[in-house]
Amino acid sequence: MTVYNIALVGFGGVNRALAELIATKNQLWQRELGFGLNIVAVSDLHLGSVVSPNGLDARTLVEANFEKGGFGQLSGGSAEADNEAVIKSAPADIVVEATFTNPRDGEPAVSHCRWALASGKHVVTTNKGPVAIAARELKELAEANGVRFEYEGSVMSGTPVIRMAERTLAGSEVNGFEGILNGTSNFVLGKMEAGLDFGSAVKEAQALGYAEADPTADVEGHDVCLKVVILANELLGANLTPDDVTCQGISNLSPADIQEASGANARWKLIGSAVRNADGSVSGSVAPVRLSLQHPLAGVNGATNAVSFKTELLGPVTVVGPGAGRIETAYALLSDIIAIHASRPAGTVKDAA
């Protein structure tokens, strides 16, 4: 039975949820998936870092109420985080990157991915930044070192839009897509349709944990912009950067706009889209769009996400699912590890005795 040693970089909601799954599901995965996961290192800016070649108990990591620098209490631990040393030196097969990242330059996640791939370690990440900004470079680095760079969760959390489109829609000639790719903005628009003004709807989203204290990235479309870049480059063969995508958010929509659309059997949605043009180029955009209620995306409400692929042979194919959530996003990491396991050459990972 195969065991993958993993290093967790960042121990916030997503990687903590993955540790929870390891604590409760590892035996099931061993039976059903043919592999288990063994956490050999964790590095977190708040908690510090810890390396244990024999493995760390996932349940202890999850249940211990560590204070700042708390990893320093553990054998092999330090109160200070040293992401570079952990990534480069920990005896890990896979680095799971889930840190807070600047959307403009993708850092520090881009550097984390580079260090891991250059060290001959697979990388799985849910971070949008390094995928939108440096995917081509990182995939080339992975190939040069005989490892994989996987990022299914970077667009719709655990809902498998990238792999699904690449594999199950292969040959259908995908020539564009449009999607609701941000649950916060979709929730806000729903509350405005119910009668709230924009500011009150945002405050409710914040109270429920859907929106950050600064909701700009969500409501002004910046989050969706990165996801459009990822999908366009991955599925349409584009080479877009975030600056190539026109971007407009929902903050200028008034209650009157919302109600006027409702009276006309329509609904406003923040839509991220890309299309392959007649000359082969690809154009991307993010903007509020007034959709007829018959449109497949019009009925997608709350924090749910959806993307509708435009295909030559099948017409529109729409995928709907969760676009956020700790466990859902941790599942995306697991799905990436499943892909790595399925693609490995025989004998490349030592089987447990």
Short mmCIF file of C-alpha atoms in Angstrom, two decimals:
data_model
loop_
_atom_site.label_atom_id
_atom_site.label_comp_id
_atom_site.label_asym_id
_atom_site.label_seq_id
_atom_site.Cartn_x
_atom_site.Cartn_y
_atom_site.Cartn_z
CA MET A 1 0.00 0.00 0.00
CA THR A 2 1.37 3.38 -1.02
CA VAL A 3 1.92 6.13 1.55
CA TYR A 4 2.61 9.70 0.46
CA ASN A 5 4.51 11.91 2.87
CA ILE A 6 3.08 15.41 2.74
CA ALA A 7 4.20 18.81 3.98
CA LEU A 8 1.51 21.37 4.77
CA VAL A 9 2.46 24.99 4.08
CA GLY A 10 -0.06 27.13 5.87
CA PHE A 11 -2.30 25.69 8.57
CA GLY A 12 -5.42 27.79 8.26
CA GLY A 13 -8.87 26.53 7.38
CA VAL A 14 -8.02 24.52 4.26
CA ASN A 15 -4.95 22.58 5.40
CA ARG A 16 -6.46 22.11 8.85
CA ALA A 17 -9.51 20.58 7.15
CA LEU A 18 -7.22 18.30 5.15
CA ALA A 19 -5.60 17.19 8.42
CA GLU A 20 -9.08 16.49 9.81
CA LEU A 21 -9.83 14.30 6.81
CA ILE A 22 -6.53 12.46 7.22
CA ALA A 23 -7.36 11.82 10.88
CA THR A 24 -10.77 10.37 10.04
CA LYS A 25 -10.57 9.03 6.47
CA ASN A 26 -7.06 7.68 6.00
CA GLN A 27 -8.04 4.03 6.43
CA LEU A 28 -10.94 4.47 4.01
CA TRP A 29 -8.61 6.06 1.44
CA GLN A 30 -6.17 3.19 1.83
CA ARG A 31 -8.95 0.73 0.98
CA GLU A 32 -10.71 2.70 -1.73
CA LEU A 33 -7.98 4.85 -3.29
CA GLY A 34 -4.92 2.68 -2.80
CA PHE A 35 -2.90 5.18 -0.81
CA GLY A 36 -2.64 6.86 2.58
CA LEU A 37 -1.29 10.26 3.61
CA ASN A 38 1.34 10.87 6.28
CA ILE A 39 1.98 14.45 7.46
CA VAL A 40 5.74 14.87 7.95
CA ALA A 41 5.91 18.68 8.21
CA VAL A 42 3.78 21.75 8.81
CA SER A 43 4.80 25.39 8.51
CA ASP A 44 2.55 28.29 9.43
CA LEU A 45 3.40 31.97 9.95
CA HIS A 46 1.36 32.10 13.16
CA LEU A 47 2.12 28.71 14.69
CA GLY A 48 5.72 28.12 13.59
CA SER A 49 7.03 24.97 11.94
CA VAL A 50 7.53 21.31 12.79
CA VAL A 51 9.21 18.45 10.93
CA SER A 52 8.92 14.78 11.86
CA PRO A 53 10.32 12.26 9.34
CA ASN A 54 8.24 9.47 10.93
CA GLY A 55 5.06 11.51 10.73
CA LEU A 56 2.90 13.79 12.87
CA ASP A 57 -0.39 12.69 14.39
CA ALA A 58 -3.07 14.44 12.35
CA ARG A 59 -5.61 14.33 15.15
CA THR A 60 -3.21 16.02 17.56
CA LEU A 61 -2.50 18.77 15.03
CA VAL A 62 -6.20 19.42 14.63
CA GLU A 63 -7.35 19.11 18.23
CA ALA A 64 -4.48 20.81 20.07
CA ASN A 65 -5.36 24.44 20.68
CA PHE A 66 -1.97 25.86 19.75
CA GLU A 67 -1.26 29.48 20.58
CA LYS A 68 1.09 31.68 18.54
CA GLY A 69 4.38 29.81 18.08
CA GLY A 70 2.75 26.66 19.46
CA PHE A 71 4.58 24.28 17.13
CA GLY A 72 7.68 25.05 19.18
CA GLN A 73 6.23 22.78 21.89
CA LEU A 74 6.45 19.76 19.61
CA SER A 75 9.45 17.51 19.05
CA GLY A 76 11.18 18.78 15.93
CA GLY A 77 9.28 22.04 16.18
CA SER A 78 10.11 25.74 16.19
CA ALA A 79 8.09 28.74 17.26
CA GLU A 80 9.22 30.48 14.07
CA ALA A 81 8.00 29.49 10.61
CA ASP A 82 10.65 28.69 8.04
CA ASN A 83 8.65 27.90 4.93
CA GLU A 84 11.65 27.71 2.62
CA ALA A 85 13.58 25.27 4.80
CA VAL A 86 10.53 23.09 5.38
CA ILE A 87 9.61 23.00 1.69
CA LYS A 88 13.13 22.25 0.50
CA SER A 89 14.28 19.88 3.23
CA ALA A 90 11.28 18.05 4.68
CA PRO A 91 11.12 14.37 3.58
CA ALA A 92 7.90 14.99 1.68
CA ASP A 93 6.65 13.58 -1.62
CA ILE A 94 3.96 16.27 -1.91
CA VAL A 95 3.83 19.89 -0.72
CA VAL A 96 0.31 21.16 -0.01
CA GLU A 97 0.38 24.94 -0.47
CA ALA A 98 -2.45 26.88 1.19
CA THR A 99 -1.12 30.24 2.36
CA PHE A 100 -2.54 33.75 2.09
CA THR A 101 -1.33 35.12 -1.22
CA ASN A 102 -1.08 38.56 -2.81
CA PRO A 103 -3.28 38.44 -5.94
CA ARG A 104 -1.05 40.90 -7.81
CA ASP A 105 2.16 38.87 -7.82
CA GLY A 106 1.05 35.49 -6.43
CA GLU A 107 3.52 35.67 -3.56
CA PRO A 108 4.49 33.99 -1.34
CA ALA A 109 2.77 31.00 -2.97
CA VAL A 110 4.66 31.29 -6.28
CA SER A 111 7.97 31.02 -4.43
CA HIS A 112 6.67 28.13 -2.31
CA CYS A 113 5.68 26.25 -5.47
CA ARG A 114 9.02 26.97 -7.15
CA TRP A 115 11.01 25.71 -4.16
CA ALA A 116 8.98 22.53 -3.94
CA LEU A 117 9.02 21.69 -7.64
CA ALA A 118 12.74 22.45 -7.97
CA SER A 119 13.30 20.08 -5.02
CA GLY A 120 11.54 17.26 -6.86
CA LYS A 121 8.31 17.44 -4.85
CA HIS A 122 4.79 17.41 -6.27
CA VAL A 123 2.68 20.49 -5.47
CA VAL A 124 -1.06 20.70 -4.89
CA THR A 125 -2.59 24.09 -4.18
CA THR A 126 -5.90 25.88 -3.94
CA ASN A 127 -4.26 29.28 -4.38
CA LYS A 128 -5.47 31.27 -7.39
CA GLY A 129 -2.47 33.63 -7.48
CA PRO A 130 0.33 31.29 -8.54
CA VAL A 131 -1.92 29.54 -11.08
CA ALA A 132 -3.21 32.75 -12.70
CA ILE A 133 0.19 34.44 -12.71
CA ALA A 134 2.79 31.70 -13.11
CA ALA A 135 1.10 28.44 -14.19
CA ARG A 136 3.10 28.03 -17.39
CA GLU A 137 6.42 28.52 -15.61
CA LEU A 138 5.45 26.22 -12.76
CA LYS A 139 4.18 23.46 -15.05
CA GLU A 140 7.43 23.61 -17.03
CA LEU A 141 9.43 23.43 -13.80
CA ALA A 142 7.34 20.45 -12.66
CA GLU A 143 7.91 18.63 -15.94
CA ALA A 144 11.65 19.31 -15.82
CA ASN A 145 11.81 17.71 -12.37
CA GLY A 146 9.51 14.77 -13.05
CA VAL A 147 6.73 15.92 -10.72
CA ARG A 148 3.22 17.37 -10.96
CA PHE A 149 1.72 20.80 -10.31
CA GLU A 150 -2.01 20.40 -9.59
CA TYR A 151 -4.57 23.09 -8.75
CA GLU A 152 -8.14 21.85 -9.22
CA GLY A 153 -9.40 23.83 -6.21
CA SER A 154 -8.22 27.19 -7.54
CA VAL A 155 -11.47 27.94 -9.40
CA MET A 156 -14.49 26.30 -7.75
CA SER A 157 -13.14 24.73 -4.58
CA GLY A 158 -14.06 21.03 -4.55
CA THR A 159 -16.28 21.19 -7.63
CA PRO A 160 -14.13 19.62 -10.37
CA VAL A 161 -14.44 22.08 -13.24
CA ILE A 162 -10.88 22.00 -14.62
CA ARG A 163 -10.36 18.25 -14.66
CA MET A 164 -13.95 17.61 -15.70
CA ALA A 165 -13.68 19.90 -18.71
CA GLU A 166 -10.27 18.59 -19.74
CA ARG A 167 -11.21 14.94 -19.48
CA THR A 168 -14.93 14.40 -19.85
CA LEU A 169 -15.43 17.17 -22.41
CA ALA A 170 -12.36 16.21 -24.44
CA GLY A 171 -13.25 16.36 -28.13
CA SER A 172 -16.37 18.45 -27.58
CA GLU A 173 -14.51 21.58 -28.77
CA VAL A 174 -14.85 23.94 -25.81
CA ASN A 175 -14.70 27.44 -27.27
CA GLY A 176 -15.74 29.53 -24.31
CA PHE A 177 -17.34 29.64 -20.88
CA GLU A 178 -19.30 31.90 -18.59
CA GLY A 179 -19.68 31.41 -14.89
CA ILE A 180 -20.71 32.57 -11.46
CA LEU A 181 -17.33 32.13 -9.83
CA ASN A 182 -17.62 34.09 -6.59
CA GLY A 183 -20.09 33.07 -3.91
CA THR A 184 -19.86 36.33 -1.96
CA SER A 185 -20.95 38.55 -4.84
CA ASN A 186 -23.69 36.07 -5.75
CA PHE A 187 -24.98 36.10 -2.18
CA VAL A 188 -24.96 39.93 -2.12
CA LEU A 189 -26.92 40.14 -5.36
CA GLY A 190 -29.48 37.69 -3.99
CA LYS A 191 -29.95 39.80 -0.87
CA MET A 192 -30.34 42.93 -3.00
CA GLU A 193 -33.02 41.15 -5.01
CA ALA A 194 -34.75 40.45 -1.67
CA GLY A 195 -34.77 44.19 -0.92
CA LEU A 196 -31.49 45.10 0.78
CA ASP A 197 -29.22 47.87 -0.47
CA PHE A 198 -25.65 47.01 -1.44
CA GLY A 199 -24.03 48.05 1.85
CA SER A 200 -26.52 46.14 3.99
CA ALA A 201 -26.17 43.05 1.82
CA VAL A 202 -22.37 43.16 2.18
CA LYS A 203 -22.67 43.51 5.97
CA GLU A 204 -24.90 40.43 6.11
CA ALA A 205 -22.39 38.50 3.99
CA GLN A 206 -19.64 39.54 6.41
CA ALA A 207 -21.72 38.51 9.43
CA LEU A 208 -22.20 35.05 7.92
CA GLY A 209 -18.52 34.65 7.09
CA TYR A 210 -18.99 34.82 3.31
CA ALA A 211 -17.23 38.17 2.94
CA GLU A 212 -13.92 39.37 4.38
CA ALA A 213 -13.61 42.55 6.43
CA ASP A 214 -12.43 44.12 3.17
CA PRO A 215 -14.79 42.67 0.53
CA THR A 216 -13.21 44.50 -2.40
CA ALA A 217 -11.68 41.45 -4.11
CA ASP A 218 -15.08 39.74 -4.15
CA VAL A 219 -17.52 42.51 -4.99
CA GLU A 220 -15.28 44.34 -7.47
CA GLY A 221 -14.59 41.18 -9.46
CA HIS A 222 -10.85 40.78 -8.80
CA ASP A 223 -11.28 37.24 -7.44
CA VAL A 224 -13.31 36.25 -10.50
CA CYS A 225 -10.73 37.85 -12.79
CA LEU A 226 -8.04 35.43 -11.58
CA LYS A 227 -10.37 32.48 -12.09
CA VAL A 228 -11.18 33.61 -15.64
CA VAL A 229 -7.46 33.74 -16.39
CA ILE A 230 -6.98 30.21 -15.01
CA LEU A 231 -9.84 28.69 -16.99
CA ALA A 232 -9.05 30.56 -20.20
CA ASN A 233 -5.41 29.55 -20.13
CA GLU A 234 -6.09 25.97 -19.09
CA LEU A 235 -9.06 25.15 -21.31
CA LEU A 236 -8.82 27.55 -24.24
CA GLY A 237 -5.05 27.54 -24.68
CA ALA A 238 -4.83 31.27 -23.97
CA ASN A 239 -1.94 33.16 -22.44
CA LEU A 240 -3.89 35.78 -20.53
CA THR A 241 -2.74 37.75 -17.52
CA PRO A 242 -5.13 39.45 -15.07
CA ASP A 243 -4.43 42.78 -16.81
CA ASP A 244 -5.81 41.32 -20.06
CA VAL A 245 -9.26 40.74 -18.56
CA THR A 246 -11.70 43.64 -18.41
CA CYS A 247 -13.10 43.78 -14.90
CA GLN A 248 -16.16 45.46 -13.40
CA GLY A 249 -17.77 44.62 -10.08
CA ILE A 250 -21.27 44.91 -8.64
CA SER A 251 -20.90 47.93 -6.34
CA ASN A 252 -22.49 50.30 -8.88
CA LEU A 253 -25.69 48.26 -9.18
CA SER A 254 -28.55 50.02 -7.43
CA PRO A 255 -31.67 48.51 -5.84
CA ALA A 256 -33.59 50.07 -8.73
CA ASP A 257 -31.45 48.14 -11.23
CA ILE A 258 -32.12 44.92 -9.36
CA GLN A 259 -35.85 45.46 -9.11
CA GLU A 260 -36.18 46.56 -12.73
CA ALA A 261 -34.57 43.33 -13.86
CA SER A 262 -36.82 41.30 -11.57
CA GLY A 263 -39.89 42.91 -13.07
CA ALA A 264 -38.64 41.94 -16.54
CA ASN A 265 -38.12 38.27 -15.61
CA ALA A 266 -34.38 38.77 -15.45
CA ARG A 267 -31.69 38.71 -12.80
CA TRP A 268 -28.28 40.36 -12.38
CA LYS A 269 -25.28 38.09 -11.92
CA LEU A 270 -21.55 38.79 -11.77
CA ILE A 271 -20.29 36.79 -14.74
CA GLY A 272 -16.73 35.78 -15.51
CA SER A 273 -16.35 34.69 -19.11
CA ALA A 274 -13.92 34.03 -21.93
CA VAL A 275 -14.38 33.20 -25.58
CA ARG A 276 -12.16 32.11 -28.44
CA ASN A 277 -12.48 34.68 -31.23
CA ALA A 278 -12.58 33.97 -34.97
CA ASP A 279 -8.88 34.88 -35.29
CA GLY A 280 -7.95 32.36 -32.57
CA SER A 281 -7.33 34.94 -29.87
CA VAL A 282 -9.10 34.67 -26.51
CA SER A 283 -10.93 37.52 -24.76
CA GLY A 284 -11.87 37.50 -21.08
CA SER A 285 -14.16 39.70 -19.02
CA VAL A 286 -15.78 40.10 -15.62
CA ALA A 287 -18.95 42.18 -15.39
CA PRO A 288 -22.50 42.27 -14.03
CA VAL A 289 -24.80 40.75 -16.66
CA ARG A 290 -28.59 40.91 -16.80
CA LEU A 291 -29.66 37.32 -17.47
CA SER A 292 -33.04 36.05 -18.55
CA LEU A 293 -34.52 33.68 -15.98
CA GLN A 294 -34.30 30.97 -18.65
CA HIS A 295 -30.52 31.24 -18.69
CA PRO A 296 -28.83 28.21 -17.03
CA LEU A 297 -26.93 30.48 -14.60
CA ALA A 298 -29.90 32.62 -13.56
CA GLY A 299 -31.14 30.13 -10.97
CA VAL A 300 -27.78 29.71 -9.22
CA ASN A 301 -28.30 31.41 -5.87
CA GLY A 302 -26.55 32.04 -2.57
CA ALA A 303 -22.88 31.14 -2.21
CA THR A 304 -23.10 28.44 -4.89
CA ASN A 305 -20.86 28.67 -7.97
CA ALA A 306 -21.46 27.48 -11.52
CA VAL A 307 -19.77 27.53 -14.90
CA SER A 308 -21.37 26.91 -18.28
CA PHE A 309 -18.98 25.65 -20.95
CA LYS A 310 -19.77 26.54 -24.55
CA THR A 311 -19.00 23.51 -26.71
CA GLU A 312 -19.27 23.02 -30.45
CA LEU A 313 -20.66 19.48 -30.27
CA LEU A 314 -22.83 19.53 -27.13
CA GLY A 315 -23.86 23.15 -26.81
CA PRO A 316 -23.74 24.57 -23.26
CA VAL A 317 -22.72 22.19 -20.48
CA THR A 318 -23.24 23.62 -17.00
CA VAL A 319 -21.60 22.47 -13.78
CA VAL A 320 -23.00 23.65 -10.44
CA GLY A 321 -21.46 23.08 -7.03
CA PRO A 322 -19.89 24.58 -3.92
CA GLY A 323 -17.32 27.27 -4.59
CA ALA A 324 -16.04 27.56 -1.03
CA GLY A 325 -15.90 25.77 2.31
CA ARG A 326 -13.13 24.20 4.33
CA ILE A 327 -13.94 20.56 3.72
CA GLU A 328 -14.97 21.17 0.12
CA THR A 329 -11.65 22.88 -0.63
CA ALA A 330 -9.71 20.18 1.22
CA TYR A 331 -11.43 17.66 -1.04
CA ALA A 332 -9.98 19.52 -4.04
CA LEU A 333 -6.51 18.90 -2.60
CA LEU A 334 -7.36 15.22 -2.21
CA SER A 335 -8.57 15.08 -5.81
CA ASP A 336 -5.23 16.50 -6.92
CA ILE A 337 -3.38 13.84 -4.94
CA ILE A 338 -5.61 11.19 -6.53
CA ALA A 339 -4.56 12.55 -9.94
CA ILE A 340 -0.89 12.37 -8.95
CA HIS A 341 -1.35 8.81 -7.73
CA ALA A 342 -3.11 7.76 -10.94
CA SER A 343 -0.40 9.23 -13.15
CA ARG A 344 2.71 7.99 -11.35
CA PRO A 345 5.06 5.58 -13.08
CA ALA A 346 5.23 2.23 -11.32
CA GLY A 347 7.74 2.06 -8.50
CA THR A 348 8.26 5.81 -8.05
CA VAL A 349 6.86 5.91 -4.51
CA LYS A 350 7.99 3.54 -1.80
CA ASP A 351 5.20 1.34 -0.55
CA ALA A 352 4.70 1.00 3.18
CA ALA A 353 5.78 -2.29 4.67
#
